[in-house]
Coordinates of C-alpha atoms in Angstrom, one line a residue:
M1209 CA 3.0 44.2 28.3
F1210 CA 1.5 43.1 25.0
Y1211 CA 2.2 44.4 21.5
F1212 CA 0.2 44.4 18.4
A1213 CA 1.6 45.5 15.0
W1214 CA 0.1 45.5 11.6
V1215 CA 2.6 44.2 9.0
D1216 CA 3.0 43.0 5.5
P1217 CA 2.3 39.3 4.6
T1218 CA 6.0 39.0 3.8
D1219 CA 7.1 40.0 7.4
T1220 CA 7.1 36.4 8.4
E1221 CA 10.1 36.7 10.6
F1222 CA 9.5 38.5 13.9
D1223 CA 11.5 41.7 14.4
I1224 CA 11.9 43.8 17.5
A1225 CA 10.4 46.7 15.5
F1226 CA 7.1 44.9 15.7
A1227 CA 7.0 45.4 19.5
R1228 CA 4.6 48.4 19.1
N1229 CA 1.0 49.0 19.6
D1230 CA -0.9 49.8 16.4
E1231 CA -4.2 49.3 18.2
D1232 CA -5.4 49.8 21.7
I1233 CA -5.9 46.2 22.9
L1234 CA -8.5 45.7 25.6
S1235 CA -8.4 41.9 25.6
L1236 CA -7.0 39.0 23.6
K1237 CA -7.3 35.3 23.3
V1238 CA -5.5 32.7 21.3
D1239 CA -7.1 29.3 20.7
H1240 CA -5.4 26.4 18.9
D1241 CA -7.0 23.0 18.5
E1242 CA -5.5 19.9 16.9
A1243 CA -5.6 19.7 13.2
G1244 CA -6.7 23.3 12.9
A1245 CA -5.1 26.7 12.6
A1246 CA -4.6 28.9 15.7
G1247 CA -6.9 31.9 16.0
L1248 CA -6.5 35.2 17.7
T1249 CA -9.4 37.2 18.9
I1250 CA -8.8 40.7 20.1
E1251 CA -11.0 43.5 21.4
I1252 CA -9.8 47.0 20.5
K1253 CA -11.1 50.5 20.7
N1254 CA -13.0 51.3 17.6
P1255 CA -10.6 53.3 15.4
R1256 CA -13.4 54.5 13.3
I1257 CA -11.7 53.5 10.1
G1258 CA -12.3 50.8 7.6
L1259 CA -10.1 48.0 8.7
L1260 CA -10.8 45.9 5.6
H1261 CA -10.0 48.7 3.2
P1262 CA -7.7 47.3 0.4
T1263 CA -5.0 49.8 1.3
R1264 CA -4.8 48.6 4.9
K1265 CA -2.5 45.9 6.1
R1266 CA -4.3 42.7 7.3
W1267 CA -1.4 40.7 8.8
A1268 CA -0.3 41.3 12.4
W1269 CA 2.2 40.2 15.0
L1270 CA 1.2 39.7 18.6
S1271 CA 4.1 39.7 21.1
W1272 CA 4.7 40.3 24.8
D1273 CA 7.4 40.9 27.3
G1274 CA 8.4 37.4 28.2
E1275 CA 11.0 36.3 30.7
T1276 CA 14.0 36.9 28.4
G1277 CA 12.7 39.8 26.3
V1278 CA 10.0 40.4 23.7
D1279 CA 8.6 37.1 22.6
P1280 CA 6.3 36.5 19.6
L1281 CA 3.0 34.9 20.4
F1282 CA 1.0 34.9 17.2
F1283 CA 1.3 35.8 13.5
G1284 CA -1.8 35.8 11.4
K1285 CA -4.2 37.4 9.0
L1286 CA -7.4 39.4 9.7
V1287 CA -10.4 37.5 8.5
G1288 CA -14.1 38.4 8.4
V1289 CA -15.9 41.6 9.2
P1290 CA -15.2 43.1 12.6
D1291 CA -17.8 42.3 15.2
R1292 CA -19.8 45.3 16.8
A1293 CA -18.4 47.8 14.2
K1294 CA -20.8 50.5 15.5
D1295 CA -19.7 50.1 19.2
E1296 CA -16.9 51.7 21.0
V1297 CA -15.2 48.3 21.2
I1298 CA -14.9 46.0 18.3
R1299 CA -13.7 42.4 18.1
L1300 CA -11.2 41.3 15.4
T1301 CA -10.4 37.7 14.4
L1302 CA -7.1 36.6 12.9
V1303 CA -6.0 33.2 11.8
A1304 CA -2.5 31.8 11.6
I1305 CA -2.6 30.2 8.1
P1306 CA 0.4 30.9 5.8
L1307 CA 0.1 32.2 2.4
D1308 CA 1.9 29.1 1.0
F1309 CA -0.1 26.7 3.1
V1310 CA -1.0 24.5 0.1
A1311 CA 2.5 24.4 -1.1
Q1312 CA 3.9 23.6 2.3
K1313 CA 1.4 20.9 2.8
E1314 CA 2.2 19.3 -0.6
A1315 CA 5.9 19.4 0.2
V1316 CA 5.4 17.6 3.5
A1317 CA 3.0 15.2 1.7
D1318 CA 5.6 14.4 -0.9
A1319 CA 8.1 13.4 1.8
L1320 CA 5.6 11.2 3.5
R1321 CA 4.7 9.3 0.2
V1322 CA 6.8 6.3 1.2
L1323 CA 5.9 2.7 1.5
P1324 CA 4.4 1.1 3.4
W1325 CA 2.9 4.2 5.0
F1326 CA 1.6 5.4 1.7
D1327 CA 0.6 2.9 -0.9
P1328 CA -0.9 4.3 -4.1
V1329 CA -2.3 0.9 -5.2
W1330 CA -5.1 1.5 -2.6
I1331 CA -5.9 5.0 -3.8
A1332 CA -7.8 6.0 -7.0
A1333 CA -5.4 7.4 -9.6
D1334 CA -7.2 10.8 -9.7
R1335 CA -6.8 11.2 -5.9
R1336 CA -3.2 10.1 -5.3
A1337 CA -2.1 13.8 -5.4
D1338 CA -4.4 14.7 -2.6
P1339 CA -2.0 15.5 0.3
D1340 CA -4.5 14.6 3.0
L1341 CA -4.4 10.9 1.8
V1342 CA -0.8 10.5 3.0
L1343 CA -2.2 10.4 6.5
E1344 CA -4.7 7.6 6.0
A1345 CA -2.3 5.0 7.4
R1346 CA -0.5 7.4 9.8
T1347 CA -1.6 8.4 13.3
S1348 CA -1.1 12.0 12.4
H1349 CA -2.9 15.3 11.8
W1350 CA -1.6 18.4 10.0
H1351 CA -0.1 21.1 12.3
I1352 CA 0.4 24.8 11.6
D1353 CA 2.8 26.6 14.0
R1354 CA 1.0 29.7 15.2
I1355 CA 4.2 31.8 15.1
T1356 CA 6.4 30.4 12.2
H1357 CA 3.5 29.0 10.1
V1358 CA 5.6 25.9 9.4
V1359 CA 3.3 23.1 8.3
T1360 CA 4.1 19.6 9.6
A1361 CA 2.4 16.3 10.2
S1362 CA 2.1 15.7 13.9
D1363 CA 1.5 12.3 15.6
I1364 CA -1.7 12.1 17.6
A1365 CA -0.2 10.1 20.4
V1366 CA 3.3 11.3 20.8
G1367 CA 4.4 14.9 20.7
E1368 CA 7.4 15.4 18.5
A1369 CA 8.2 18.6 20.3
G1370 CA 8.7 16.6 23.6
T1371 CA 6.7 16.1 26.8
I1372 CA 6.2 18.9 29.2
D1373 CA 5.8 17.8 32.8
I1374 CA 3.9 20.4 34.8
G1375 CA 3.2 18.1 37.8
G1376 CA 0.6 19.9 39.9
D1377 CA 1.3 23.3 38.5
F1378 CA -2.3 24.0 37.4
F1379 CA -5.4 25.4 39.1
R1380 CA -6.7 22.5 41.1
D1381 CA -10.4 23.4 40.9
S1382 CA -10.2 23.5 37.1
L1383 CA -9.2 19.8 36.6
D1384 CA -11.8 17.9 34.5
L1385 CA -11.7 14.3 33.3
R1386 CA -13.8 13.5 30.3
Y1387 CA -14.7 10.3 28.5
T1388 CA -14.9 11.5 24.9
Q1389 CA -15.5 8.4 22.9
M1390 CA -15.8 4.6 23.1
P1391 CA -12.6 2.9 22.1
A1392 CA -12.7 0.5 19.2
R1393 CA -11.2 -2.8 20.1
K1394 CA -11.1 -4.4 16.6
V1395 CA -10.8 -3.5 13.0
R1396 CA -11.8 -6.0 10.4
V1397 CA -10.1 -5.5 7.0
S1398 CA -11.1 -7.1 3.7
A1399 CA -9.2 -6.1 0.5
E1400 CA -9.0 -7.4 -3.0
M1401 CA -6.3 -6.9 -5.6
S1402 CA -7.2 -7.9 -9.1
W1403 CA -5.1 -7.8 -12.3
A1404 CA -4.8 -9.4 -15.7
Q1405 CA -2.0 -11.9 -15.9
V1406 CA -0.7 -11.3 -19.4
A1407 CA 2.0 -13.4 -21.0
D1408 CA 3.3 -14.5 -24.3
G1409 CA 6.2 -16.7 -25.5
E1410 CA 7.2 -19.9 -27.2
V1411 CA 7.6 -23.4 -26.1
D1412 CA 9.9 -25.8 -28.0
I1413 CA 8.2 -29.1 -28.4
T1414 CA 10.8 -30.7 -30.7
R1415 CA 12.1 -33.1 -28.1
T1416 CA 8.5 -34.0 -27.2
L1417 CA 7.7 -34.9 -30.8
T1418 CA 10.8 -37.0 -31.4
D1419 CA 10.5 -38.9 -28.1
A1420 CA 6.9 -39.8 -29.2
F1421 CA 8.2 -41.1 -32.5
V1422 CA 10.9 -43.1 -30.8
A1423 CA 8.2 -44.7 -28.8
V1424 CA 6.6 -46.1 -32.0
G1425 CA 9.7 -47.2 -33.9
T1426 CA 11.8 -44.4 -34.9
T1427 CA 15.4 -45.6 -34.4
R1428 CA 17.3 -42.3 -34.6
M1429 CA 17.2 -39.9 -31.8
N1430 CA 15.9 -36.4 -32.5
T1431 CA 14.2 -37.5 -35.8
V1432 CA 10.8 -38.6 -36.9
S1433 CA 10.3 -41.4 -39.5
S1434 CA 7.4 -42.6 -41.5
Y1435 CA 6.6 -44.4 -44.7
T1436 CA 3.9 -41.8 -45.3
G1437 CA 6.3 -39.0 -44.7
E1438 CA 5.2 -37.0 -47.7
G1439 CA 1.7 -36.6 -46.5
L1440 CA 2.9 -36.0 -42.9
V1441 CA 5.1 -33.1 -44.2
R1442 CA 2.3 -31.7 -46.4
D1443 CA -0.2 -31.7 -43.6
W1444 CA 2.0 -30.4 -40.9
P1445 CA 0.4 -27.2 -39.5
Q1446 CA 2.0 -23.9 -40.7
P1447 CA 3.4 -21.1 -38.5
G1448 CA 0.6 -18.8 -37.2
T1449 CA -2.1 -21.6 -37.2
R1450 CA -4.5 -20.8 -34.3
I1451 CA -5.1 -23.6 -31.7
E1452 CA -7.6 -23.5 -28.9
G1453 CA -6.7 -22.5 -25.3
G1454 CA -4.4 -19.6 -26.1
W1455 CA -2.0 -21.5 -28.4
S1456 CA -0.8 -21.1 -32.0
V1457 CA 1.9 -22.7 -34.0
G1458 CA 5.2 -20.9 -33.7
S1459 CA 8.1 -21.6 -35.8
V1460 CA 8.2 -24.9 -38.0
R1461 CA 11.2 -26.4 -39.8
L1462 CA 11.2 -29.9 -41.3
D1463 CA 14.4 -31.1 -42.9
R1464 CA 14.3 -34.4 -44.8
I1465 CA 17.7 -36.0 -44.0
D1466 CA 17.4 -39.5 -45.5
G1467 CA 19.8 -39.9 -48.3
V1468 CA 21.4 -36.5 -47.3
R1469 CA 22.8 -36.9 -43.8
V1470 CA 21.7 -40.4 -43.1
P1471 CA 21.6 -43.4 -45.6
S1472 CA 18.4 -43.9 -47.4
S1473 CA 16.4 -46.9 -46.2
G1474 CA 13.0 -48.4 -46.9
M1475 CA 11.0 -51.6 -47.2
I1476 CA 9.9 -54.0 -50.0
A1477 CA 6.2 -54.8 -49.5
N1478 CA 5.1 -58.5 -49.3
T1479 CA 3.8 -59.0 -52.8
P1480 CA 4.2 -61.6 -55.6
S1481 CA 7.6 -61.4 -57.3
T1482 CA 5.9 -60.2 -60.4
S1483 CA 4.7 -57.1 -58.6
R1484 CA 7.4 -55.8 -56.4
I1485 CA 7.2 -52.3 -54.7
Y1486 CA 9.7 -50.5 -52.6
F1487 CA 8.5 -47.9 -50.0
P1488 CA 11.2 -45.4 -48.9
L1489 CA 11.4 -44.4 -45.2
W1490 CA 11.2 -40.7 -44.7
V1491 CA 13.5 -39.5 -42.0
I1492 CA 12.9 -36.0 -40.9
Q1493 CA 14.7 -33.7 -38.5
P1494 CA 12.0 -31.4 -37.1
N1495 CA 12.1 -28.2 -35.2
M1496 CA 8.8 -26.8 -33.9
T1497 CA 7.6 -24.4 -31.3
L1498 CA 4.2 -23.5 -29.9
R1499 CA 3.4 -19.8 -29.2
Y1500 CA 1.2 -18.7 -26.4
D1501 CA -0.5 -15.3 -25.9
V1502 CA -2.8 -15.3 -23.0
S1503 CA -4.7 -13.1 -20.6
R1504 CA -5.9 -14.5 -17.3
S1505 CA -8.0 -12.9 -14.6
R1506 CA -6.3 -12.9 -11.2
V1507 CA -7.8 -11.9 -7.9
E1508 CA -6.1 -12.1 -4.5
G1509 CA -8.0 -11.4 -1.3
V1510 CA -6.8 -10.6 2.1
T1511 CA -8.8 -10.7 5.3
F1512 CA -7.6 -10.1 8.9
T1513 CA -8.7 -8.7 12.2
L1514 CA -6.5 -6.4 14.1
E1515 CA -7.3 -6.2 17.9
A1516 CA -6.1 -3.6 20.3
N1517 CA -5.0 -4.2 23.9
T1518 CA -7.2 -1.3 25.2
Q1519 CA -8.5 -1.0 28.7
A1520 CA -12.1 -1.7 29.3
L1521 CA -13.9 1.7 29.6
I1522 CA -17.7 1.2 30.2
T1523 CA -18.9 -1.7 28.0
E1524 CA -17.7 -5.3 28.0
P1525 CA -15.1 -6.1 25.3
D1526 CA -17.6 -8.0 23.1
E1527 CA -19.8 -4.9 23.0
D1528 CA -17.1 -2.6 21.8
D1529 CA -17.4 -1.1 18.3
I1530 CA -15.8 -3.0 15.5
I1531 CA -14.6 -0.9 12.5
D1532 CA -14.8 -2.4 9.1
I1533 CA -12.4 -1.4 6.2
S1534 CA -13.1 -2.8 2.7
L1535 CA -10.8 -1.9 -0.3
Q1536 CA -10.6 -3.1 -3.9
S1537 CA -8.0 -2.3 -6.4
S1538 CA -6.7 -3.3 -9.8
A1539 CA -3.6 -1.1 -9.7
A1540 CA -1.0 -3.8 -9.2
S1541 CA -0.6 -4.1 -13.0
Q1542 CA -0.8 -0.4 -13.7
A1543 CA 2.2 1.8 -14.0
I1544 CA 2.7 4.1 -11.0
D1545 CA 5.6 6.5 -11.3
G1546 CA 6.8 4.6 -14.3
A1547 CA 6.8 1.2 -12.6
L1548 CA 4.4 -1.7 -12.2
P1549 CA 3.8 -2.5 -8.6
I1550 CA 3.6 -6.2 -9.5
G1551 CA 6.9 -5.9 -11.4
D1552 CA 5.9 -8.4 -14.0
V1553 CA 2.4 -9.1 -15.2
R1554 CA 3.2 -12.7 -15.8
R1555 CA 3.4 -13.3 -12.0
R1556 CA 1.0 -15.7 -10.3
S1557 CA 0.8 -13.7 -7.1
Y1558 CA 1.1 -10.1 -6.0
F1559 CA 0.8 -10.3 -2.3
Q1560 CA 3.6 -12.9 -2.1
T1561 CA 6.0 -10.4 -3.5
D1562 CA 8.0 -7.9 -1.4
R1563 CA 6.0 -5.2 -3.0
G1564 CA 2.8 -7.0 -2.3
L1565 CA 3.8 -7.5 1.3
Q1566 CA 4.1 -3.7 1.6
S1567 CA 0.6 -3.3 0.4
I1568 CA -0.6 -5.7 3.1
E1569 CA 1.4 -3.8 5.7
N1570 CA -0.3 -0.6 4.5
L1571 CA -3.6 -2.2 5.2
V1572 CA -2.5 -3.1 8.7
L1573 CA -1.3 0.5 9.3
R1574 CA -4.6 1.8 8.1
A1575 CA -6.4 -0.4 10.7
R1576 CA -3.8 0.6 13.3
A1577 CA -4.4 4.3 12.7
Q1578 CA -8.1 3.8 13.4
L1579 CA -7.5 1.9 16.7
V1580 CA -4.8 4.4 18.0
A1581 CA -7.2 7.3 17.2
R1582 CA -10.1 5.6 19.1
A1583 CA -8.0 4.6 22.0
R1584 CA -7.7 8.4 22.9
A1585 CA -10.9 8.0 24.8
V1586 CA -10.1 10.2 27.8
Q1587 CA -9.3 13.9 27.9
V1588 CA -8.0 15.9 30.8
V1589 CA -8.6 19.6 30.9
A1590 CA -6.9 22.1 33.2
E1591 CA -6.3 25.7 33.6
V1592 CA -2.6 26.5 33.6
P1593 CA -0.5 29.6 34.2
F1594 CA -0.3 31.9 31.2
A1595 CA 3.5 31.3 30.8
T1596 CA 2.9 27.6 30.6
A1597 CA 0.1 28.0 28.0
V1598 CA 2.2 30.2 25.7
A1599 CA 5.0 27.6 25.6
L1600 CA 2.6 24.9 24.3
S1601 CA 1.8 23.7 20.8
C1602 CA -0.2 20.8 19.5
R1603 CA 3.1 19.1 18.8
H1604 CA 3.7 18.7 22.5
S1605 CA 2.7 16.0 25.0
L1606 CA 2.0 17.0 28.5
T1607 CA 2.1 15.2 31.9
L1608 CA 0.2 16.5 35.0
A1609 CA -0.2 14.9 38.4
D1610 CA -3.1 14.9 40.8
D1611 CA -4.3 12.3 43.4
R1612 CA -7.8 12.6 41.9
L1613 CA -6.6 11.1 38.6
P1614 CA -6.6 7.3 38.1
G1615 CA -3.1 6.3 38.9
G1616 CA -2.3 9.8 40.2
E1617 CA -1.2 11.3 36.9
A1618 CA -2.0 11.4 33.2
T1619 CA 0.1 12.0 30.1
G1620 CA -1.4 12.9 26.7
K1621 CA -1.0 14.7 23.5
V1622 CA -2.0 18.3 23.5
V1623 CA -5.2 18.5 21.5
G1624 CA -6.0 22.1 22.4
Y1625 CA -4.8 25.0 24.4
S1626 CA -5.5 28.7 24.8
F1627 CA -4.2 31.7 26.5
S1628 CA -5.9 35.0 27.1
A1629 CA -5.4 38.4 28.6
N1630 CA -7.9 40.9 29.9
G1631 CA -6.8 44.5 30.3
D1632 CA -9.8 45.6 32.5
R1633 CA -9.3 42.9 35.1
G1634 CA -5.5 42.5 34.6
L1635 CA -6.1 38.8 34.3
L1636 CA -3.8 36.4 32.5
S1637 CA -4.9 32.8 32.0
G1638 CA -4.3 29.7 30.1
S1639 CA -5.8 26.2 29.6
V1640 CA -4.8 22.9 28.0
T1641 CA -6.6 19.8 26.9
I1642 CA -4.8 16.5 26.5
A1643 CA -6.0 13.3 25.0
C1644 CA -4.9 10.1 26.8
S1645 CA -4.6 6.7 25.4
I1646 CA -6.2 3.9 27.4
G1647 CA -4.1 1.0 26.2
E1648 CA -2.4 -1.6 28.2
G1649 CA 1.1 -0.6 27.0
G1650 CA 3.8 -3.2 26.5
T1651 CA 6.0 -4.1 23.5
I1652 CA 5.7 -6.7 20.8
T1653 CA 8.3 -9.5 20.5
P1654 CA 7.7 -11.4 17.2
D1655 CA 8.1 -15.2 17.2
A1656 CA 11.2 -16.3 15.3
G1657 CA 10.7 -18.1 12.1
V1658 CA 12.1 -21.5 11.1
P1659 CA 15.3 -21.3 9.1
G1660 CA 15.2 -23.2 5.9
Y1661 CA 19.0 -23.9 5.6
V1662 CA 21.0 -23.7 8.8
E1663 CA 20.5 -22.6 12.4
T1664 CA 19.8 -19.0 13.0
G1665 CA 23.0 -17.1 13.7
Y1666 CA 25.2 -19.4 11.6
V1667 CA 24.9 -17.2 8.6
A1668 CA 24.2 -13.4 8.4
D1669 CA 20.7 -12.1 8.0
G1670 CA 19.4 -12.3 4.4
W1671 CA 21.3 -15.4 3.4
Q1672 CA 18.5 -17.9 4.1
A1673 CA 14.7 -18.0 3.9
Y1674 CA 12.6 -18.5 6.9
S1675 CA 9.1 -20.1 7.3
G1676 CA 6.6 -19.6 10.0
G1677 CA 7.2 -17.0 12.7
E1678 CA 6.2 -13.3 12.7
A1679 CA 7.6 -10.1 11.2
L1680 CA 7.4 -6.9 13.2
L1681 CA 5.9 -4.2 11.1
S1682 CA 7.2 -0.7 10.5
S1683 CA 5.2 0.8 13.3
G1684 CA 6.9 -1.4 15.9
D1685 CA 3.7 -2.2 17.8
V1686 CA 2.2 -5.1 15.8
A1687 CA 3.5 -8.3 14.1
L1688 CA 2.3 -10.2 11.1
S1689 CA 2.5 -14.0 10.9
Y1690 CA 4.2 -15.6 8.0
F1691 CA 1.9 -16.5 5.2
G1692 CA 4.2 -17.2 2.3
G1693 CA 3.4 -20.9 2.4
V1694 CA -0.2 -20.4 1.3
P1695 CA -0.6 -22.3 -2.1
I1696 CA -1.7 -20.2 -5.0
A1697 CA -5.1 -21.4 -6.3
D1698 CA -4.6 -21.9 -10.1
D1699 CA -3.5 -24.4 -12.7
G1700 CA 0.1 -24.3 -11.5
I1701 CA 1.5 -22.8 -14.7
S1702 CA 4.3 -20.3 -14.2
F1703 CA 5.3 -17.8 -17.0
P1704 CA 7.5 -17.8 -19.0
I1705 CA 6.8 -21.5 -19.5
V1706 CA 10.1 -23.3 -19.4
D1707 CA 8.8 -26.8 -18.6
V1708 CA 7.3 -28.2 -21.8
G1709 CA 5.3 -30.7 -19.6
Q1710 CA 3.2 -27.7 -18.4
A1711 CA 2.2 -26.9 -22.0
V1712 CA 1.9 -30.4 -23.5
L1713 CA -0.3 -32.8 -21.6
S1714 CA 0.3 -35.6 -24.0
C1715 CA 1.9 -36.3 -27.4
T1716 CA 0.8 -39.5 -29.1
V1717 CA 2.0 -40.8 -32.5
A1718 CA -0.3 -43.2 -34.3
N1719 CA 1.0 -45.5 -37.0
G1720 CA 4.7 -44.9 -36.5
Q1721 CA 7.5 -46.8 -38.2
T1722 CA 6.9 -50.1 -36.4
A1723 CA 3.1 -50.2 -37.2
Q1724 CA 3.6 -49.3 -40.9
E1725 CA 6.4 -51.9 -41.3
A1726 CA 4.0 -54.5 -39.9
K1727 CA 1.3 -53.4 -42.4
L1728 CA 3.8 -53.7 -45.3
A1729 CA 4.8 -57.2 -44.1
E1730 CA 1.2 -58.3 -44.6
R1731 CA 0.8 -60.2 -47.9
T1732 CA -1.1 -58.4 -50.6
A1733 CA -2.0 -59.1 -54.2
G1734 CA 0.4 -56.6 -55.7
A1735 CA 1.9 -53.1 -55.6
A1736 CA -1.3 -51.2 -55.8
A1737 CA -2.8 -53.3 -52.9
S1738 CA 0.2 -52.7 -50.7
A1739 CA 0.1 -48.9 -51.4
T1740 CA -3.6 -49.0 -50.5
A1741 CA -2.9 -50.8 -47.4
L1742 CA -0.2 -48.4 -46.4
N1743 CA -2.5 -45.5 -46.8
T1744 CA -4.8 -47.0 -44.2
V1745 CA -2.2 -46.5 -41.6
P1746 CA -0.9 -42.9 -42.2
T1747 CA 1.3 -41.5 -39.5
T1748 CA -0.6 -39.0 -37.4
I1749 CA 0.4 -36.9 -34.3
E1750 CA -2.1 -35.9 -31.6
L1751 CA -1.1 -33.1 -29.2
E1752 CA -3.1 -32.5 -26.1
L1753 CA -2.3 -28.9 -24.8
A1754 CA -3.2 -27.3 -21.5
S1755 CA -5.8 -24.7 -21.8
I1756 CA -4.2 -21.6 -20.4
D1757 CA -6.1 -18.6 -21.8
R1758 CA -9.2 -16.8 -20.5
L1759 CA -9.1 -18.4 -17.1
S1760 CA -9.9 -16.9 -13.8
F1761 CA -8.2 -17.6 -10.5
R1762 CA -8.7 -16.4 -6.9
T1763 CA -6.4 -16.9 -3.9
D1764 CA -7.5 -15.8 -0.4
Y1765 CA -5.2 -15.1 2.5
A1766 CA -6.5 -15.1 6.1
L1767 CA -3.8 -13.4 8.0
T1768 CA -3.0 -13.6 11.6
L1769 CA -1.7 -10.6 13.5
S1770 CA -0.4 -10.1 17.0
M1771 CA -2.3 -7.8 19.4
L1772 CA -1.7 -4.1 18.7
A1773 CA 0.1 -2.6 21.7
I1774 CA -1.7 0.6 22.6
P1775 CA 0.3 3.0 24.9
K1776 CA -1.1 3.4 28.5
T1777 CA -0.9 7.1 29.3
I1778 CA -3.6 6.9 31.9
D1779 CA -4.4 3.9 34.0
L1780 CA -8.1 3.5 34.4
G1781 CA -7.6 0.3 36.4
A1782 CA -5.2 1.8 39.0
A1783 CA -6.1 1.2 42.7

């Protein structure tokens, strides 16, 4: 016995009061296909009233006398204009879409926005709120329960609601095996991440300066000395002075300490006794920094090919389709949910960070999703008892057995089912379609890395770094080889610059204390001549700095992955 009751849209919980017949049902059919909403088609006697009038109810419950009482079968809304409105029998179509479908979908999507399965760096900012995009790296479709209208994400290979084993309980002549698509054996992925490496700071070059002066005669550590010190101080670059290559003068402090903290000293030039002249030695204690403010273009590229262990279907392996995925992004240095994915825009690499590794894993999961979907290359269709069909959903997997099937049985995700009843013929029927994966099965055991400190097991996990080896990714069916040892293609400068040797390539002092004293020791005609001679050897400083601004760098990573383990739910190679 079937029941059909018109109800309010808020009557979302089935009540025994709905076990009534508001219409004379002649036949009914419920269809539900994967990724879609279930639909109910009923044929009723023409009530000769306007079924779409605004005052009429448009939501309805379909139920029946099941094994344990009245069981709901369908809850949905009337859509469209009734077919054959002038005939004695009209056809109505209802669909099981909840009023809050969008809100439910977005709520589920919010829960699925977790790394590495969802990575916003690979999605344009104006599309990140799209709930459908949370499934790009997942092997899932949206599912709407035809009775409760609960919206979930359902895996395309494994039924979350469990596996129903019907054995041979189906109509034998209805069995049909279909090859629905060619499997893809490989996915080639090419992705780029670009960002502006921005950094500013100061480098203290005081010790570099004083060491250069010691090399040319200054006898006191941490000081500079010169007989032309007045001109040296006068010409010393002032704070803020721009220098090429991203540099400018930072802070400058020059304290003359001869006669203050150290005794005054000097030298009498080599002149006739009638024209004696004394030149004081300036001793200066310097303190100087160089400031950098740079922006450098960074690009990192990732390429890999993910291959699936699928069974050969019709073509040879080298003839199988190859899927290409290409992505470009510059979001590593853009705030997402208040945080920069790269963490610090001064970094030399994004992909060699923990966050960058998650972005790479997301790429692998995207490729995996394509291969898993294409591996469902075989469908098995069978007519089943009505009671079996009404117990199904597109969240189930199903197993059936028959000696005509390769290997004698097949298991697959339910991708479609239907059940129907015809009052004239008293016929109840059902059907189911399952999608089978033609993989080779198996599990992935990643190769262990090489410990960098002590043997594996001597210390707890996390206490030492490993090189080489593989890491099993979140899906559990593919492993990524270690790539952290790939050198970064750049000038080797890390920010903040703490090694002055990265900033200053050379520091040379010309005409230091030793050279000037040698000049003053040369015989001249008098004081004026000695002063003129000294002015020919003024103390000068030459700094050669690394050019660090407005540079472009690119590092490429060619990644290696294990074979993707695809489940074997039908054995096409069975004897």
